[in-house]
XYZ file of N, CA, C and O in Angstrom:
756
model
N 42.207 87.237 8.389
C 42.889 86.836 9.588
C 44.195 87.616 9.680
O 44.918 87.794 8.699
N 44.518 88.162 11.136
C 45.870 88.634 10.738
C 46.528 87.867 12.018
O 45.837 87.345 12.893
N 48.213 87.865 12.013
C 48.848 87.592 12.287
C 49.146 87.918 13.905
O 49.329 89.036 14.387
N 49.146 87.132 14.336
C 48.741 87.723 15.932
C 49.975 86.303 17.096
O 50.192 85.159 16.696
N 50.444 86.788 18.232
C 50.810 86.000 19.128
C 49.769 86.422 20.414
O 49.202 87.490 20.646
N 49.761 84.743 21.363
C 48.956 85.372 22.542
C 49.015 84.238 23.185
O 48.796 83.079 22.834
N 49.472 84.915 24.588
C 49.320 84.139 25.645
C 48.331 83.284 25.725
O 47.175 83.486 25.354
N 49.137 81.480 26.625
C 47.694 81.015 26.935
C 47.986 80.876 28.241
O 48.904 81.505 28.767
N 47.067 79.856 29.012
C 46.923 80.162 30.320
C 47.886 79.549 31.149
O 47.660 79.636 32.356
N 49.348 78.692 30.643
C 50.457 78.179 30.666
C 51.304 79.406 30.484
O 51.149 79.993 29.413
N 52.427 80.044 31.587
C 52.978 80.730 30.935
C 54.012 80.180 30.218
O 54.543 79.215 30.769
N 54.522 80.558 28.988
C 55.860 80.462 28.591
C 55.166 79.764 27.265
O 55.892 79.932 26.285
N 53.706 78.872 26.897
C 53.298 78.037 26.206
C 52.531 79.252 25.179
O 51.735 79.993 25.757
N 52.698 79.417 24.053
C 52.110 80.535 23.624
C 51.229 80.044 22.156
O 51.618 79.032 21.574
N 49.954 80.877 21.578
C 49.241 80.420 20.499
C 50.004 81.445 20.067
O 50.541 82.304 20.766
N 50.056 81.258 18.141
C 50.194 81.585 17.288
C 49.406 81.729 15.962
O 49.329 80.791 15.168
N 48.873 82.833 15.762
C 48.146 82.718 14.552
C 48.546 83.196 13.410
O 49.003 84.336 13.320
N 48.401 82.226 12.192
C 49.213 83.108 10.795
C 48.156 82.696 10.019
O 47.613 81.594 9.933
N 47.824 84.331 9.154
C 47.188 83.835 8.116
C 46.896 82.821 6.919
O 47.996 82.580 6.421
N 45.883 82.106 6.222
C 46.114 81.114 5.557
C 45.418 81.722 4.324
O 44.203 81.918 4.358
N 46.292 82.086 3.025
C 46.077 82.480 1.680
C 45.749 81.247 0.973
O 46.506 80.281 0.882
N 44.396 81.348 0.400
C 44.147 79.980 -0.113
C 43.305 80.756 -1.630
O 42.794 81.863 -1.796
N 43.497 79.443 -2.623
C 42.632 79.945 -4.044
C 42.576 78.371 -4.176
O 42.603 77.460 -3.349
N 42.457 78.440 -5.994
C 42.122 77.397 -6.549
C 43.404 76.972 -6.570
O 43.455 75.776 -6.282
N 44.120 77.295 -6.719
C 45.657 76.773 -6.684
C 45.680 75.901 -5.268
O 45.658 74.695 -5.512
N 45.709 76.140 -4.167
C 45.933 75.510 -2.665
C 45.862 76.516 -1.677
O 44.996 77.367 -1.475
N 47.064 76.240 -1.021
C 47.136 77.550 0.000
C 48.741 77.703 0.413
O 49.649 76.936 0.092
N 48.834 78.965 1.253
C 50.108 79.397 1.563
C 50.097 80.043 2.695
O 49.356 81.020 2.588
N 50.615 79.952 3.831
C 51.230 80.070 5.332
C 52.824 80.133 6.082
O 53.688 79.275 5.905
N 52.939 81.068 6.745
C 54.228 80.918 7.041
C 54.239 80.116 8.289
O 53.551 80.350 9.283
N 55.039 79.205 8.148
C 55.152 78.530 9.358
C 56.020 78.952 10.317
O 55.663 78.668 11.460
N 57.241 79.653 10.192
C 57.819 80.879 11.106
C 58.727 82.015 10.442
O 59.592 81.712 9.620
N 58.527 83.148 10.778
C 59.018 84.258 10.172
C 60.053 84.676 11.480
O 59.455 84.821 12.547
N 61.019 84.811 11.502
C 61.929 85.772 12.627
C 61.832 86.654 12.481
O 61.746 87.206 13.578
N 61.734 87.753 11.231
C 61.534 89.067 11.283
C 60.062 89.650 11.628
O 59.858 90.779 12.075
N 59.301 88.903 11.407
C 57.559 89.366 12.366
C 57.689 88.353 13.371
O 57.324 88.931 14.394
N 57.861 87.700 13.540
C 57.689 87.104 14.741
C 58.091 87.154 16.230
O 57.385 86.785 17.169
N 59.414 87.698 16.304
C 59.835 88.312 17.654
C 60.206 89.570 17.917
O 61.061 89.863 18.753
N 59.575 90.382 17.207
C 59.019 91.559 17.420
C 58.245 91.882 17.770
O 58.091 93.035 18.172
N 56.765 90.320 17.771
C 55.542 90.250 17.917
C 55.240 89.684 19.456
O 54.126 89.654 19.979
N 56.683 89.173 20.155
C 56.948 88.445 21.362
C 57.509 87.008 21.150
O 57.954 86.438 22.146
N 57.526 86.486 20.174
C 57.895 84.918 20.210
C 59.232 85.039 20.603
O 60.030 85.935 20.327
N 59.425 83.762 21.462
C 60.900 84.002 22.084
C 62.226 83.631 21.069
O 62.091 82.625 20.374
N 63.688 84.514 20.937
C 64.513 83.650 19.981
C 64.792 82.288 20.064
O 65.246 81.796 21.097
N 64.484 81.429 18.739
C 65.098 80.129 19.162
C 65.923 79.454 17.604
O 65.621 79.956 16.521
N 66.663 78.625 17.661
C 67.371 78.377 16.769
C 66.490 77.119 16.609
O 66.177 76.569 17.664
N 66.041 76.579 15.463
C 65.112 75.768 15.365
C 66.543 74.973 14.558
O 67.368 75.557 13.856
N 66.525 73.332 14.944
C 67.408 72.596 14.734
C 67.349 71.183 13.967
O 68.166 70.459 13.398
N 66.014 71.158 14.232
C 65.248 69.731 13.329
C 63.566 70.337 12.975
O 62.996 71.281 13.522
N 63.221 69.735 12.247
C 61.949 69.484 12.140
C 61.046 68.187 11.833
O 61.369 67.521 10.849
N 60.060 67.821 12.516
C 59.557 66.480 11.783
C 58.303 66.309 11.257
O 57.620 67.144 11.849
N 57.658 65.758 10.549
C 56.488 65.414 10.116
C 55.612 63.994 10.653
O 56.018 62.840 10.511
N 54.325 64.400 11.293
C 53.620 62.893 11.442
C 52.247 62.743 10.730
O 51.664 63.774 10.394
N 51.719 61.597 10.491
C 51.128 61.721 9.742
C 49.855 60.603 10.290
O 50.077 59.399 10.156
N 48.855 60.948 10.753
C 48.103 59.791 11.679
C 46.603 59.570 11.311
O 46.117 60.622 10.896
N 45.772 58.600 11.330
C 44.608 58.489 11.247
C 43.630 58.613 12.509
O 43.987 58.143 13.589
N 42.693 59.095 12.399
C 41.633 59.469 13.502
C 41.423 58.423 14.744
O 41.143 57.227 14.668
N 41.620 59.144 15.791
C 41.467 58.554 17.162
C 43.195 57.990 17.497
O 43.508 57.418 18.542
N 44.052 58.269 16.494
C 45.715 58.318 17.493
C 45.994 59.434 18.137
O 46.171 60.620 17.858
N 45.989 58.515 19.399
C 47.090 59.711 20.472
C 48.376 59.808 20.295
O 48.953 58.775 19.957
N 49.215 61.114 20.478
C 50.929 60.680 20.556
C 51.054 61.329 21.777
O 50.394 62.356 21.932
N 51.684 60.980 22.567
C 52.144 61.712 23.871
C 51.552 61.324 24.662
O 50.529 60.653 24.525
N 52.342 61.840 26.229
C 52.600 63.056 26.490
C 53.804 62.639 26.293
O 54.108 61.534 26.742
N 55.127 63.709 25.314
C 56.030 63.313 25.398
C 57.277 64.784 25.529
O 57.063 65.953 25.208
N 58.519 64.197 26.089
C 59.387 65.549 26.429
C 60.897 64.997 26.450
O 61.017 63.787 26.638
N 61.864 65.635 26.306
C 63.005 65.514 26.960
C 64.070 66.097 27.760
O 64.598 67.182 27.517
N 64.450 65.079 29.029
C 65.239 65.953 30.259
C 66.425 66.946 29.739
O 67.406 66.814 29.007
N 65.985 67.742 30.300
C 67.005 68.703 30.444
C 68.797 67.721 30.697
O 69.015 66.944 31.627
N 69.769 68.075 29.621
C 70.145 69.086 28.963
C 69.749 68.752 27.727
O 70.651 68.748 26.890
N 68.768 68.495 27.391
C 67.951 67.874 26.215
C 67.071 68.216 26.024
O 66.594 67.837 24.954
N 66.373 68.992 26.736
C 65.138 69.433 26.268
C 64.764 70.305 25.457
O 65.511 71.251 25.206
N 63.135 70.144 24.680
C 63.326 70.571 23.455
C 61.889 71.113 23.534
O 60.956 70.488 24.039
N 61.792 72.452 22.935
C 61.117 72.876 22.126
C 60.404 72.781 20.812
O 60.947 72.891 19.713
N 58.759 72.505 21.102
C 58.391 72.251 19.671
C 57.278 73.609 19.074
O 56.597 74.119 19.964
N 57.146 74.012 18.058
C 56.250 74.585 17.371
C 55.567 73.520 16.772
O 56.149 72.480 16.465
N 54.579 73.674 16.617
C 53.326 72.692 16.582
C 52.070 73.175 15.416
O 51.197 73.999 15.691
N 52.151 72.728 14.567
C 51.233 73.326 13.590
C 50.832 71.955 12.430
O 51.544 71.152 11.827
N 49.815 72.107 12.472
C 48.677 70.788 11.583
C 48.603 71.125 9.944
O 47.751 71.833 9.408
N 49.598 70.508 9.355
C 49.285 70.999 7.685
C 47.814 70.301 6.863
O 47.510 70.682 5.733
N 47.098 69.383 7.520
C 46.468 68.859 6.822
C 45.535 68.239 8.200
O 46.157 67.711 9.122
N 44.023 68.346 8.257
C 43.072 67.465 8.845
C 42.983 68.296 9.824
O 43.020 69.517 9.671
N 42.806 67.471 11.375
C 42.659 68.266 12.602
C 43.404 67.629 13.729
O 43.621 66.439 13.503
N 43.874 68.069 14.906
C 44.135 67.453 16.201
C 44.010 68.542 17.097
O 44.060 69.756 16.905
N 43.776 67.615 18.483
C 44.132 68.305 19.068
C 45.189 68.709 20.452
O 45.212 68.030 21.478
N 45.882 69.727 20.268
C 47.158 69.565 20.557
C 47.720 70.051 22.069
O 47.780 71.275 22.190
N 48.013 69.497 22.890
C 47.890 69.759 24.221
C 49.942 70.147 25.021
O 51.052 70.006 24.508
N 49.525 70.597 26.283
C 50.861 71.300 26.939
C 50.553 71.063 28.136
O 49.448 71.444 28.523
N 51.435 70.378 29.038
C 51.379 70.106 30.250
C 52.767 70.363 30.891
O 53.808 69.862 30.465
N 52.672 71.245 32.020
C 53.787 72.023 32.786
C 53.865 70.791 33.526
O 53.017 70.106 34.098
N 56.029 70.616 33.245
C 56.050 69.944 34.389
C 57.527 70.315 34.978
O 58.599 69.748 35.187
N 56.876 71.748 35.137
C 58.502 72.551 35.898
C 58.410 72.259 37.354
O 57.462 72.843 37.879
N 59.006 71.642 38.028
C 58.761 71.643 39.145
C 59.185 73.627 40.100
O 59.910 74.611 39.953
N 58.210 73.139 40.913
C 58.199 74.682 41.755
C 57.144 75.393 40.915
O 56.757 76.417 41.478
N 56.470 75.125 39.559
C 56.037 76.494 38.715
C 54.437 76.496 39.243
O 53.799 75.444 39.256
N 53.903 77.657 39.637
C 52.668 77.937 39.860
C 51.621 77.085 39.411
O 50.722 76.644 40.127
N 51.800 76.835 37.988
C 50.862 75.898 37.162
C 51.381 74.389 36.791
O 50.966 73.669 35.883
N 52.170 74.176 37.532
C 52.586 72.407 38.061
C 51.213 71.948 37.493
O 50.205 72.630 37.678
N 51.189 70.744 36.775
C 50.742 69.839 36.441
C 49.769 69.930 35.661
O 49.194 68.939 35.210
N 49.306 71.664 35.275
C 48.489 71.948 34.489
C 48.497 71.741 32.925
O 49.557 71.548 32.330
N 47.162 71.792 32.219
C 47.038 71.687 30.405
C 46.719 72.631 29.699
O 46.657 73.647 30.391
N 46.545 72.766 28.937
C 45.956 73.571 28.169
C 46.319 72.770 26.755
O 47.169 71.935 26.445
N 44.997 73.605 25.900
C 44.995 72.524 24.492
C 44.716 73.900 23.626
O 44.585 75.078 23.959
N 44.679 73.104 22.171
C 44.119 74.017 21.192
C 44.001 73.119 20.159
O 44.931 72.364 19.874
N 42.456 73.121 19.288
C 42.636 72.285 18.029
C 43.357 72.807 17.024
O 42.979 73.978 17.063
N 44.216 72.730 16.061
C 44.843 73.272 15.166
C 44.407 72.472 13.792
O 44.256 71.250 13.787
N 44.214 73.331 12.579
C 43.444 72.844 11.486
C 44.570 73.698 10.583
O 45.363 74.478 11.110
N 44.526 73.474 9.365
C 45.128 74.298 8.085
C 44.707 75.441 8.217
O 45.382 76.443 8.453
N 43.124 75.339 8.017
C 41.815 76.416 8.371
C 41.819 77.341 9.110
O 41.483 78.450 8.695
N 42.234 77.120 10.523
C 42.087 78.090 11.761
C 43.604 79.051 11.680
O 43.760 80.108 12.292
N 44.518 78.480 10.885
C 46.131 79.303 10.884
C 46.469 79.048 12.350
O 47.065 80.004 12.845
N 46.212 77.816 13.360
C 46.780 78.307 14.611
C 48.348 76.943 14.587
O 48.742 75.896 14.073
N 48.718 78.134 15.672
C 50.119 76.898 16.046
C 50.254 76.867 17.178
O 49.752 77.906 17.606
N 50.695 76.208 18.090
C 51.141 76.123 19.721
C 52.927 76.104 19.366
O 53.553 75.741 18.371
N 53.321 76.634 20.595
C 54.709 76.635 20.878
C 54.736 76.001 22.216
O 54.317 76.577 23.220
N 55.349 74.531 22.218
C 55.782 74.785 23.411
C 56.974 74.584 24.024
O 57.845 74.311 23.198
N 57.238 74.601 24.790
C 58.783 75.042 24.922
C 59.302 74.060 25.973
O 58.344 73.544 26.548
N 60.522 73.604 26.444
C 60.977 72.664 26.924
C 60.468 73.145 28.161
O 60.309 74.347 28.371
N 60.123 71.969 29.254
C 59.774 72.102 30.527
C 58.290 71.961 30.575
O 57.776 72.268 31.651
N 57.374 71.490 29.466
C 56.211 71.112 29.490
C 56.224 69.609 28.280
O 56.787 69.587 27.185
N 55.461 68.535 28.893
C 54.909 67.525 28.104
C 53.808 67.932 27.282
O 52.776 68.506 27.629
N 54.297 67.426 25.752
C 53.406 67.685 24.257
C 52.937 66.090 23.988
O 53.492 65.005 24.159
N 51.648 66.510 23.485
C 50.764 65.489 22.780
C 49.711 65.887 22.137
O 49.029 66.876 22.404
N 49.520 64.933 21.062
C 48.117 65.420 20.465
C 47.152 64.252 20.230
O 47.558 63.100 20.385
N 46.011 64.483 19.898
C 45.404 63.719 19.276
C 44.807 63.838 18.016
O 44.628 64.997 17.641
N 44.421 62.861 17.201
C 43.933 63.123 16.041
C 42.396 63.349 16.064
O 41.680 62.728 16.851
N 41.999 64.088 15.342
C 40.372 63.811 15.000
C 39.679 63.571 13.981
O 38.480 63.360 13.797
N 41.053 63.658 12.987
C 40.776 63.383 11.605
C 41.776 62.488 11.029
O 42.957 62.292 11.316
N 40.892 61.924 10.015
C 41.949 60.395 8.995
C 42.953 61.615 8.347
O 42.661 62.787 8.107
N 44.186 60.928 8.165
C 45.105 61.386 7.756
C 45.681 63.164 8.031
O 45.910 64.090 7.253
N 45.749 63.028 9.446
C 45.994 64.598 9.813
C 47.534 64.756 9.762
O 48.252 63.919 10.310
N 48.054 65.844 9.094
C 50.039 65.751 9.335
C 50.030 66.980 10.245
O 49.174 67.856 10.372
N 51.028 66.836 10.751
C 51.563 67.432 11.582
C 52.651 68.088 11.793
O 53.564 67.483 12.355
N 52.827 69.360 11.441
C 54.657 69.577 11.104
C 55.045 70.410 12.595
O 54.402 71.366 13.031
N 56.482 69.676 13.369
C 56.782 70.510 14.410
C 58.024 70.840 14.190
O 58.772 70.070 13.587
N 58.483 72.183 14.703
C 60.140 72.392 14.720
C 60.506 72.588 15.977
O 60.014 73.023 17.019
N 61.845 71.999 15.464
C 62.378 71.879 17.136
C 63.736 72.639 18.042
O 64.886 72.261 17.817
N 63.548 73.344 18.703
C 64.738 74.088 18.682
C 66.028 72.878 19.361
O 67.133 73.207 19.793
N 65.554 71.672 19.291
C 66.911 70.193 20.331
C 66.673 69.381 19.683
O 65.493 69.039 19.621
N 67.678 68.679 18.886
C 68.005 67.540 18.135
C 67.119 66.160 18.877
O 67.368 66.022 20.074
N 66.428 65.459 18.458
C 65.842 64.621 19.159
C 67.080 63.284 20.119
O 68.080 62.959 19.479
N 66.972 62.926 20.925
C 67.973 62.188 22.281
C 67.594 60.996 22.461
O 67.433 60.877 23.675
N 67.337 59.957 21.904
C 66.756 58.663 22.594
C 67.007 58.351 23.656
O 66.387 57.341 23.990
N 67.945 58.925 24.734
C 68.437 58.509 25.754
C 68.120 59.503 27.203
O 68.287 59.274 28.401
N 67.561 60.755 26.409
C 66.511 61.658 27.305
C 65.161 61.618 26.938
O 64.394 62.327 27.589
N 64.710 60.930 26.020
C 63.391 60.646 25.544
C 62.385 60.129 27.252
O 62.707 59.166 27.947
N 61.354 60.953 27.510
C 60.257 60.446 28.190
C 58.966 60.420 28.117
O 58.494 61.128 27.227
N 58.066 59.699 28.910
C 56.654 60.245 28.421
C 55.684 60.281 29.739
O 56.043 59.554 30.666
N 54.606 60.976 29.901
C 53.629 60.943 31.019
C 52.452 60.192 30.433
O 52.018 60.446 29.309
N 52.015 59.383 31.120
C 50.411 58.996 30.833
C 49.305 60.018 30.252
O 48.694 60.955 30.767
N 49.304 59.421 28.902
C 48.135 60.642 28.579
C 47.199 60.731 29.481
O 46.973 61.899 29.798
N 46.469 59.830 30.098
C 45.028 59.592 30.582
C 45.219 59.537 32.166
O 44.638 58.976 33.095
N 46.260 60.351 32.032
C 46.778 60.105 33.607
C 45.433 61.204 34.700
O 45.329 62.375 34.334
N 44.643 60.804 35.779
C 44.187 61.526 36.425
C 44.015 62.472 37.304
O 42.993 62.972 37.776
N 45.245 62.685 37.491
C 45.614 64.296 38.112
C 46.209 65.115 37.284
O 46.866 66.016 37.806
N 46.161 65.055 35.975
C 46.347 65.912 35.138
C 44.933 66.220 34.458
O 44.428 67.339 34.358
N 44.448 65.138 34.056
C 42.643 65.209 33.820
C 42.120 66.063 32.218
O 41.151 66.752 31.900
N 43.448 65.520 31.457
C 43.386 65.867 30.069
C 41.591 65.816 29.375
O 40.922 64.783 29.345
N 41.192 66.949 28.962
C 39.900 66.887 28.489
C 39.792 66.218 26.805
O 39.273 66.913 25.931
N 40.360 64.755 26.465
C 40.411 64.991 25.151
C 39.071 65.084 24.529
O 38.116 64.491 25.030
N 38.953 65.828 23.420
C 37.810 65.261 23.064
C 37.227 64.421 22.000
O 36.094 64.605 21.555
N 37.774 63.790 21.731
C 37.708 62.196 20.598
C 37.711 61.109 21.376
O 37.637 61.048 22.604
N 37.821 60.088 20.428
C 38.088 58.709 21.345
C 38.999 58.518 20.719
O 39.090 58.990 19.586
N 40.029 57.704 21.313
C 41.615 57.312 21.765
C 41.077 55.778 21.327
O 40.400 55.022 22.024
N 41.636 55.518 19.810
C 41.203 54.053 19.191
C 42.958 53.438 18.999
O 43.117 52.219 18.923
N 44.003 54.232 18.942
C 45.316 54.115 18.627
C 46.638 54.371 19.649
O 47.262 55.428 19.548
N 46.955 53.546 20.445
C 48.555 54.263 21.219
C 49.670 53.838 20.737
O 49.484 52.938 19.917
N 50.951 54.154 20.929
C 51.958 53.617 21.075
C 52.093 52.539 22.144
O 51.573 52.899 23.200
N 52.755 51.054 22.193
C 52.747 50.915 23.108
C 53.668 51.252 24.520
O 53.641 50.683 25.612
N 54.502 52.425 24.042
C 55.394 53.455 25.018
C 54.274 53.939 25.627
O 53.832 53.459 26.671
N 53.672 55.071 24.911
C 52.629 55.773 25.642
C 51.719 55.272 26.340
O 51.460 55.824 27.410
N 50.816 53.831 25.848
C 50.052 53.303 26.856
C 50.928 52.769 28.267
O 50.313 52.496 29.298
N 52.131 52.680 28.194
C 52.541 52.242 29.769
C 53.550 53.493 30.198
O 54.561 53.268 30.864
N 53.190 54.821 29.761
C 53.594 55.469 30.497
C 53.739 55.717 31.639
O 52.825 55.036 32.101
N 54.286 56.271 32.631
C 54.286 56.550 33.977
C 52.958 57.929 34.049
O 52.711 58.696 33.118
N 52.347 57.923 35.266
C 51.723 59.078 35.352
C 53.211 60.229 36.272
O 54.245 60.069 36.919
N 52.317 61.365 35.706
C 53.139 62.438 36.504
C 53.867 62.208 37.659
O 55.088 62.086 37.753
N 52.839 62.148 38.729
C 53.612 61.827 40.187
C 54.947 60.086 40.220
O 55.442 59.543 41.208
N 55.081 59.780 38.948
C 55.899 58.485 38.807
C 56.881 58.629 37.726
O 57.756 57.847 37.355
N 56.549 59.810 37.292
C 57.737 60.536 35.696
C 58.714 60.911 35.980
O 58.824 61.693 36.924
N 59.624 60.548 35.366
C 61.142 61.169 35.648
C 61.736 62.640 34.833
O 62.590 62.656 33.946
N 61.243 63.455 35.234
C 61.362 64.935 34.805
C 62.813 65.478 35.529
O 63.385 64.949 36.482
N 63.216 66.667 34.795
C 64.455 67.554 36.268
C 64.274 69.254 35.426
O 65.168 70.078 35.234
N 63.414 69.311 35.211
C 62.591 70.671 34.841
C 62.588 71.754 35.757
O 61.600 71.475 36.436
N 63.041 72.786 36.209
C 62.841 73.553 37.388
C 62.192 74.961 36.781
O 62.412 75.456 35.676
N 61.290 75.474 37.880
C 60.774 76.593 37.250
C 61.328 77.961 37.739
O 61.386 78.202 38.945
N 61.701 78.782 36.877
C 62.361 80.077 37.191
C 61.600 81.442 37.028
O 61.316 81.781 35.879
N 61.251 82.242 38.062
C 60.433 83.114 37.252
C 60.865 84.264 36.704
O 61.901 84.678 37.226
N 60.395 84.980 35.761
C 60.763 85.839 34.795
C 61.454 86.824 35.423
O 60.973 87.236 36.478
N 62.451 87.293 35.036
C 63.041 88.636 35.848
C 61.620 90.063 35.486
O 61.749 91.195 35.951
Protein backbone atom coordinates (compact mmCIF):
# COMPACT_ATOMS: atom_id res chain seq x y z
CA UNK A 1 0.00 0.00 0.00
CA UNK A 2 1.43 3.34 -0.49
CA UNK A 3 0.67 6.49 0.87
CA UNK A 4 -1.69 8.44 -1.13
CA UNK A 5 -4.29 11.65 -0.53
CA UNK A 6 -7.58 11.92 -2.68
CA UNK A 7 -10.34 13.76 -3.19
CA UNK A 8 -13.84 12.68 -2.35
CA UNK A 9 -16.90 13.80 -3.81
CA UNK A 10 -17.32 16.60 -0.90
CA UNK A 11 -14.95 19.19 -1.70
CA UNK A 12 -12.64 20.23 1.03
CA UNK A 13 -13.54 16.46 2.80
CA UNK A 14 -10.53 14.41 1.74
CA UNK A 15 -9.48 10.32 2.07
CA UNK A 16 -6.26 9.49 3.31
CA UNK A 17 -4.35 6.47 2.92
CA UNK A 18 -1.25 5.32 5.04
CA UNK A 19 0.35 2.29 4.93
CA UNK A 20 -0.15 -0.40 7.69
CA UNK A 21 3.33 -2.37 8.66
CA UNK A 22 2.20 -5.31 10.47
CA UNK A 23 4.28 -8.73 11.79
CA UNK A 24 4.05 -10.89 14.66
CA UNK A 25 4.87 -8.15 16.84
CA UNK A 26 1.45 -5.89 15.84
CA UNK A 27 1.46 -3.14 13.57
CA UNK A 28 2.64 0.43 12.83
CA UNK A 29 0.97 3.53 10.96
CA UNK A 30 1.39 7.06 10.88
CA UNK A 31 -1.46 8.75 11.86
CA UNK A 32 -0.16 12.24 10.52
CA UNK A 33 3.13 13.20 9.11
CA UNK A 34 3.48 17.16 8.13
CA UNK A 35 6.47 16.57 6.25
CA UNK A 36 4.66 13.95 3.62
CA UNK A 37 1.60 15.04 4.11
CA UNK A 38 1.19 18.58 2.76
CA UNK A 39 3.27 18.25 0.15
CA UNK A 40 0.92 15.48 -0.78
CA UNK A 41 -2.12 18.28 -0.57
CA UNK A 42 -3.43 17.91 3.01
CA UNK A 43 -4.30 21.28 4.13
CA UNK A 44 -1.97 23.04 7.14
CA UNK A 45 -3.62 22.56 10.38
CA UNK A 46 -2.48 22.86 13.93
CA UNK A 47 -4.05 19.85 15.47
CA UNK A 48 -5.02 20.93 19.16
CA UNK A 49 -6.73 17.97 20.93
CA UNK A 50 -7.19 14.57 20.17
CA UNK A 51 -9.76 11.98 21.41
CA UNK A 52 -10.38 8.38 21.59
CA UNK A 53 -13.90 6.39 21.40
CA UNK A 54 -14.38 3.24 21.94
CA UNK A 55 -17.95 1.55 20.94
CA UNK A 56 -19.68 -1.75 20.47
CA UNK A 57 -21.48 -2.81 17.22
CA UNK A 58 -24.57 -1.05 15.95
CA UNK A 59 -23.57 2.58 17.94
CA UNK A 60 -24.15 5.56 16.06
CA UNK A 61 -22.30 8.90 17.11
CA UNK A 62 -23.40 11.87 15.25
CA UNK A 63 -24.07 13.89 13.16
CA UNK A 64 -22.06 16.14 15.13
CA UNK A 65 -20.13 19.79 14.56
CA UNK A 66 -19.33 23.05 16.01
CA UNK A 67 -20.49 26.76 15.06
CA UNK A 68 -18.17 28.71 13.81
CA UNK A 69 -15.91 30.53 15.75
CA UNK A 70 -15.63 27.04 17.00
CA UNK A 71 -15.53 24.98 14.53
CA UNK A 72 -13.49 22.10 14.28
CA UNK A 73 -11.78 19.88 12.26
CA UNK A 74 -11.46 16.20 12.68
CA UNK A 75 -9.06 13.51 11.16
CA UNK A 76 -10.77 10.40 11.56
CA UNK A 77 -9.05 7.12 11.64
CA UNK A 78 -10.27 3.55 13.30
CA UNK A 79 -7.35 1.93 15.41
CA UNK A 80 -9.14 -1.17 16.08
CA UNK A 81 -12.53 -3.05 14.47
CA UNK A 82 -14.61 -1.20 11.79
CA UNK A 83 -17.06 1.89 11.25
CA UNK A 84 -18.38 3.59 9.17
CA UNK A 85 -17.53 7.08 8.92
CA UNK A 86 -19.58 9.73 7.26
CA UNK A 87 -19.37 13.89 6.16
CA UNK A 88 -22.20 15.97 5.58
CA UNK A 89 -21.79 19.62 4.03
CA UNK A 90 -23.52 22.07 5.78
CA UNK A 91 -21.96 25.29 4.28
CA UNK A 92 -24.63 27.17 3.41
CA UNK A 93 -24.49 28.58 -0.38
CA UNK A 94 -21.96 25.39 -1.16
CA UNK A 95 -22.84 23.46 -4.36
CA UNK A 96 -23.02 20.19 -2.36
CA UNK A 97 -25.41 21.60 0.51
CA UNK A 98 -26.68 18.83 2.33
CA UNK A 99 -24.70 16.20 0.74
CA UNK A 100 -22.65 12.72 2.33
CA UNK A 101 -20.25 10.87 1.59
CA UNK A 102 -18.84 7.90 3.77
CA UNK A 103 -15.93 5.57 3.96
CA UNK A 104 -15.49 2.36 6.12
CA UNK A 105 -12.21 2.73 7.89
CA UNK A 106 -10.52 -0.51 9.42
CA UNK A 107 -6.74 -0.79 10.88
CA UNK A 108 -6.58 -3.05 7.65
CA UNK A 109 -7.61 -0.72 4.85
CA UNK A 110 -4.89 2.29 6.31
CA UNK A 111 -7.81 4.74 5.44
CA UNK A 112 -8.62 8.07 7.29
CA UNK A 113 -11.25 10.83 6.46
CA UNK A 114 -10.50 14.47 7.18
CA UNK A 115 -13.08 16.49 7.73
CA UNK A 116 -12.92 19.82 8.18
CA UNK A 117 -15.14 22.39 9.91
CA UNK A 118 -18.29 23.31 7.92
CA UNK A 119 -19.44 19.67 7.50
CA UNK A 120 -21.37 17.32 10.19
CA UNK A 121 -19.21 13.98 11.32
CA UNK A 122 -20.57 10.68 12.43
CA UNK A 123 -19.95 7.22 12.41
CA UNK A 124 -21.20 4.09 12.98
CA UNK A 125 -19.94 1.01 14.36
CA UNK A 126 -19.95 -2.39 12.73
CA UNK A 127 -17.86 -3.99 14.95
CA UNK A 128 -17.77 -4.90 18.99
CA UNK A 129 -15.25 -2.85 20.38
CA UNK A 130 -14.15 -0.52 17.42
CA UNK A 131 -11.74 2.70 18.72
CA UNK A 132 -11.59 5.44 17.08
CA UNK A 133 -8.82 8.02 17.22
CA UNK A 134 -9.68 11.73 15.86
CA UNK A 135 -7.52 14.93 15.91
CA UNK A 136 -8.74 18.02 16.10
CA UNK A 137 -7.50 21.13 14.83
CA UNK A 138 -10.51 23.27 17.82
CA UNK A 139 -10.49 22.57 21.37
CA UNK A 140 -13.85 20.94 21.95
CA UNK A 141 -16.86 24.07 23.12
CA UNK A 142 -19.84 22.73 24.94
CA UNK A 143 -21.49 25.83 24.23
CA UNK A 144 -21.02 25.56 20.27
CA UNK A 145 -21.55 21.88 20.43
CA UNK A 146 -24.46 20.74 17.77
CA UNK A 147 -25.92 17.88 16.11
CA UNK A 148 -28.16 16.93 12.87
CA UNK A 149 -30.40 13.90 12.87
CA UNK A 150 -28.54 11.02 11.76
CA UNK A 151 -31.59 9.43 10.05
CA UNK A 152 -32.67 12.61 8.96
CA UNK A 153 -34.42 12.24 5.29
CA UNK A 154 -33.20 14.74 3.09
CA UNK A 155 -29.90 13.93 3.78
CA UNK A 156 -30.71 10.06 3.22
CA UNK A 157 -27.55 8.70 5.00
CA UNK A 158 -26.95 5.11 3.43
CA UNK A 159 -25.85 3.41 6.74
CA UNK A 160 -25.14 0.16 6.39
CA UNK A 161 -25.61 -1.72 9.81
CA UNK A 162 -28.34 -1.50 12.13
CA UNK A 163 -28.41 1.43 14.58
CA UNK A 164 -29.04 -0.80 18.05
CA UNK A 165 -27.28 2.28 20.21
CA UNK A 166 -27.84 6.39 20.31
CA UNK A 167 -27.07 9.01 22.44
CA UNK A 168 -29.99 10.39 23.73
CA UNK A 169 -28.67 13.99 22.16
CA UNK A 170 -28.42 12.39 18.87
CA UNK A 171 -31.73 10.59 18.84
CA UNK A 172 -33.56 14.09 19.29
CA UNK A 173 -31.52 15.82 17.08
CA UNK A 174 -32.87 18.47 14.85
CA UNK A 175 -32.91 17.48 11.13
CA UNK A 176 -30.94 19.77 8.77
CA UNK A 177 -33.63 22.10 7.57
CA UNK A 178 -34.23 22.74 11.76
CA UNK A 179 -30.19 22.82 12.71
CA UNK A 180 -28.62 25.69 13.87
CA UNK A 181 -25.44 25.94 11.68
CA UNK A 182 -23.63 29.67 10.49
CA UNK A 183 -21.19 27.80 8.09
CA UNK A 184 -20.85 29.82 4.82
CA UNK A 185 -19.38 28.48 1.73
CA UNK A 186 -16.47 30.26 -0.02
CA UNK A 187 -15.09 29.14 -3.15
CA UNK A 188 -11.52 28.45 -3.72
CA UNK A 189 -9.58 31.30 -5.21
Amino acid sequence: MKFSIRNTDLPGVLEIESPVHGDDRGFFTEVYNADRWLPAGFPRQEFLQDNISCSSSGTLRGLHYQIDPHGQGKLVRCLQGRVFDVAVDIRRGSPTFGQWTGRVLTRENGLALWVPAGFAHGFQVLEDQSIVIYKCDACYAPHAERSILWSDPAIGIQWPGRTTSLSEKDANAPTLAEADYNFVYTPEA
